[in-house]
Amino acid sequence: MTANMYRVGDYVYFETSSTFPYQIRRIEELNKTPSGNVEAKVMCFYRRRDLPSQLIQLADKHQCALDETNGSPKSDVSLCSDQLGPKQRHQMKHRELFLSRQVETLPATHIRGKCSVTLFNETEALSSYLNKDDMFFYCLVYDPTQKTLLADKGEIRVGSRYQCDIQQLLRDGESDGRELAETEALVWTPNHNLSDRQIDQVLVVSRSVGTFARALDCSSSVKQPSLHMSAAAASRDITLFHAMDTLHRHEYDLANAMCSLVPSSGPVLCRDEMEEWSASEANLFEEALDKYGKDFNDIRNDFLPWKTLKNIIEYYYMWKTTDRYVQQKRVKAVEAESKLKQVYIPNYNKPNSAALNNNKGVLNGNSNGTGADPAVALGTKACESCNVTSSTQWYAWALPHMQCRVCEQCWAYWKKYGGLKMPTRFGDSVDFDGSAKKRSGSDIEDDKGMGHRPHRCNIGGCAKEFKLKAHLGRHYATAHGIAVRAGSPRPVMKTRTAFYLLTTPLTRLSRRLCRHLMKPKHAARCPSYVINLQAVKQECAVQMANKTHEELQQLLLYCKRNRGSVTAIATRLGTLLPDAATPQWLLLTNKTLLPQPDVVAFPKPPKAPDGSLMYERVPNKPDADKIPVNNMSPSLKRRAYEEMNGIDSSCLNAPPAKRMSKEPMPISRHPVASSALPGTGPLAGNTALSSNADQYQMMMAAAVQAHTPAGLSGPMPRQVAQVNGKPKIAQMTRSGSGRKQVISWMDAPDDLYFKATEHSKKIRRQISSVELRRAARKPWRYFKTRLDEPPVVVLD
Amino acid sequence: MTTQPHSRKRVCYYYDSDIGNYYYGQGHPMKPHRIRMTHNLLLNYGLYRKMEIYRPHKATAEEMTKFHSDDYIRFLRSIRPDNMAEYNKQMQRFNVGEDCPVFDGLYEFCQLSAGGSVAAAVKLNKQASEICINWGGGLHHAKKSEASGFCYVNDIVLGILELLKYHQRVLYIDIDVHHGDGVEEAFYTTDRVMTVSFHKYGEYFPGTGDLRDIGAGKGKYYAVNIPLRDGMDDESYESIFVPIISKVMETFQPSAVVLQCGADSLTGDRLGCFNLTVKGHGKCVEFVKKYNLPFMMVGGGGYTIRNVSRAWTYETSVALGVDIANELPYNDYFEYFGPDFKLHISPSNMANQNTQEYLEKIKTRLFENLRMLPHAPGVQVQAIPEDAINEESDNDDKADKDERLPQKELDKRIVPDNEFSDSEDEGEGGRRDNRSYKNRKRPRLDKTTESKEEEKPKEEVKSEKSEESSKTSSDDTTTDTG
Ligand SMILES: [Zn+2]
Ligand SMILES: [Zn+2]
Ligand SMILES: [Zn+2]
């Protein structure tokens, strides 16, 4: 199974032609296409036979140089190919590959097996490659477009610009000019008298204080409507770090440290970004993340300008621990399902087209095929490579008219290594196009060898030479303004180079002259619109022939069309002409004219005598549960005051009066008299609530008049809840009353569904009832099942 | 030279609570927040209370120019995202912009990272501690006047320079999956610092670290490079780490050690290609610690942040000589560590391309090189006369530059293990070009470019493969199959 399982990173043989040798590739990506096939994105390695002849010579030279270094007396292993026999030297050439940075996409079904390609290391004996099947090495990098071979090696530069001035050892008694006080500040030391247990106790205390502080804190109470949530929030690391700092600051004196947790201003409350952010900020952040990705600067500028960049970054990393993030990830995981980690390709058994038809299996010099079969002609020949005359299967090798055949082993060798086991009369680089590559006698490349070749600037007419590629890069940048990518630790595969479209005067001319063919405005809107370049070329040539040089010059000149400023245009478009009526499509359809549904899914409840809708009250929690949460008040003092006055504290979180106007008018059915006057006590300034229901109603009416432009406040469904006989307005931030409860999502887990699939059902059937019961009691326990194998894609 | 495995040491730990909130930018794999995640784990494991915790000072420009060039540091100090346009040329020169982007608080970030390592070195020099840890440091790619590989200021070089005030020989060990080229280059021609780097070599950033790179001039044989292939597992790693370090200790006899604990050599790292577990990685710390030398541990790479914080937490416990439970304690980032919520991780089933034979050969070759070292003089060295400094510049000429082949900036692509949370962003190339990226979002800018477009002699139409596609391919996407 593992032999046929191909993973990203594997080196593999690809068969793209039945008669040619395999191609050697490295899998970079496996992608499932919509049609269900698997495509492999691969990095190409070239064989010697794939190289142009001049480069083969260069490669030979490089190998000679390699031999020299290896022949040095120090080396215990001699690699010098002189020590190899001629046959080995011949075969060695089949094992050398040339890396390229070319990437192509091939169907994964063409994979024919695994091999291994390593960068040659001079400690190794070349023969170590020959002794193992499917082993290749490379030293040089081949660039098929530039037709160059380069060594894949960086350099450590030497010179005063690269090394540092070495620090002298100090003399006895000489000062290093360093004071510890200047280089560091102690934050914690293990040298104290506290036991581990005592430190743990301080941590628990600080968390308790934090929980209490949250109970007192108004905004926390909204976010964390339960004690558990408060306690969880108080257990975050920021509280613990603060406790440790406090201990240190108080010189590990327990009493002092604990006292400092509850200063006169109230218990200490430490909140990190996770807690600091409101639900709406969190939503803004997610929206921004969706829009901008992780460009936190832009997110900050356009969505959360009141946060610092550091706030946002800290928040981001914590946000990733929430189930909101997990959910997003799940969506993305579905999108990325097409990316595979591995693919299963069974052995390929289909007969090769070069196989000769010899159903008797063994040939003994007698032709046994039909007359038309090449096997007849080849029937008497020995293996072109190894000269054996018996083989279970023969293959036609090279052009049919050359009438060669090779035995099964030699065929397999040819497919894998791209040559014949033994040197033959055709030489190594025999090709099926009949033209065996000729070694060019003249060597165009300079004699110094690759490593010594200077880097030459190839910008027209410049031709400056540099010893180091880095210097050439700098030259490109400074003299010609061309950016050459510097060394990067990031994978080559990931880079997608930006490209530039450089217009020549001719292209610009053609744009002006062949506007009718190019339809630039149309093309701009439909990038997929195909421009017929041939036609453009023709038309352009015709048009140019009719024009003088001056006319063409004139055409090339850019004349800016004055359309006025954008603002002016916008203003013009925005203002309707005074006499023009509002166009029909901008008018709202009258409600009575709208089509009515046959069935009303959610009929309105009956109306009360006062015109309000009477909703059935659905309690979602016992009142006892609800009240303390609702009545969470900013401080105990204040709470006492309110309790005495029988006022619900909801207004503390009430939106400002302006927003109140959009809320329905409150209705009171049980007016309760109260001595408190509006505008007094902690509620001063919050005109929305008064204990006197009548007064309140009047004020609300006034508020509606004052803040609502006529016609805006349409009737809205009202929600009236009654708690202890007091009128109460339901608000967004409140829980209970059947209204949506807004809490920090960091604490609120999203709904979780378990959907049983065929697979999971199957797994369940495998589990014994004992195990099932145990699993129910210990849900964290990992379950190993036979079906747990990673998903596998099987291709034929 | 060794002692019992779990000796109690005085451990000093450097951390600034601001460090976690620096952000390299959208899609960038380097996430300083991992240092904060480590810190929170340390607290909840109860390791925090067993160490001396220090907030390091911010390294000054003067301190940083002990290694870096003045104009480079001046540039780092002045560049900000909002004035980048004015620094175009310098950004090219100092290789700032793409992998080493300009982000908010960049200079402060460098100050904190370098400040921690310098403070740690000073502490060791004063013999006020035996082990100093700065997870915010370890930025080993930074060069004298060039940012590289997410590193701007080389805190390690600054720390070692500080140590050299009191230590004749300092050993630097680098177990990041990438070659520690910045540190190696800085000390390439000196025999007072030996740099030993274990790294993936071949078609991989930064392209240096060949077995044959051994130092130059006086520093010849003082750079030790162990080029490795994909899939190094715990066993293989130990089989090469232990003998090499033993031999190095024996021949070089350092009086202080700096260990760069880059966690991108862990299995499943987003940019790495090794298969080490937290235990295997931590074994290196354990082994070096046994030598009882003044010991500085710094961070480094590590791009699957949950594993980075696991490793560094574990390594802190190793430094302290305390056993910690495999069950992770609850903390602010607990959900990152799902689904198992364990400290230790299992290796993947990736193939180990480093055969025993290969490692053996490498080892033999390195041993031969180490034999070339003059046997470490046991004598304390006297102060060197002032004029001795000139020797350095002489070496410049001797070093055979021509032997060096052009640098390739290549890398290998490793598919992230698609995990719970931290592999995030990046789509491939999501943030490749800052300018075009900004243009996309700021319609106001678009306007001006558009209207000017035809006036320009050349017009540029810049295109990036759709951000959308890069975004989808990016985020942690696939669910854990484990
Ligand atoms: Zn044969
Ligand atoms: Zn030029
Ligand atoms: Zn690294």
Tab-separated table of C-alpha atoms in Angstrom, chain A residues 102 119 121 209 253 286 307 314 401 448 480 491 501 511 551 561 611 682 695 751:
chain	number	residue	atom	x	y	z
A	102	GLN	CA	10.251	24.519	-14.021
A	119	LEU	CA	21.961	16.722	-4.053
A	121	ASN	CA	27.651	15.370	-1.732
A	209	VAL	CA	-10.643	38.866	43.180
A	253	ASP	CA	5.289	39.266	51.046
A	286	GLU	CA	-14.616	39.588	11.602
A	307	LYS	CA	-7.759	50.339	18.596
A	314	GLU	CA	-3.188	40.459	20.319
A	401	HIS	CA	13.612	0.729	-39.282
A	448	LYS	CA	36.711	28.705	-17.138
A	480	HIS	CA	18.581	49.886	-14.571
A	491	PRO	CA	9.737	28.233	-1.008
A	501	LEU	CA	3.226	44.878	-19.511
A	511	ARG	CA	-4.508	51.063	-29.764
A	551	GLU	CA	1.057	61.988	-38.150
A	561	ARG	CA	-9.096	64.977	-21.965
A	611	GLY	CA	-53.992	49.338	19.805
A	682	PRO	CA	-27.579	57.698	39.933
A	695	GLN	CA	-44.813	60.841	34.002
A	751	ASP	CA	-24.469	25.493	18.319
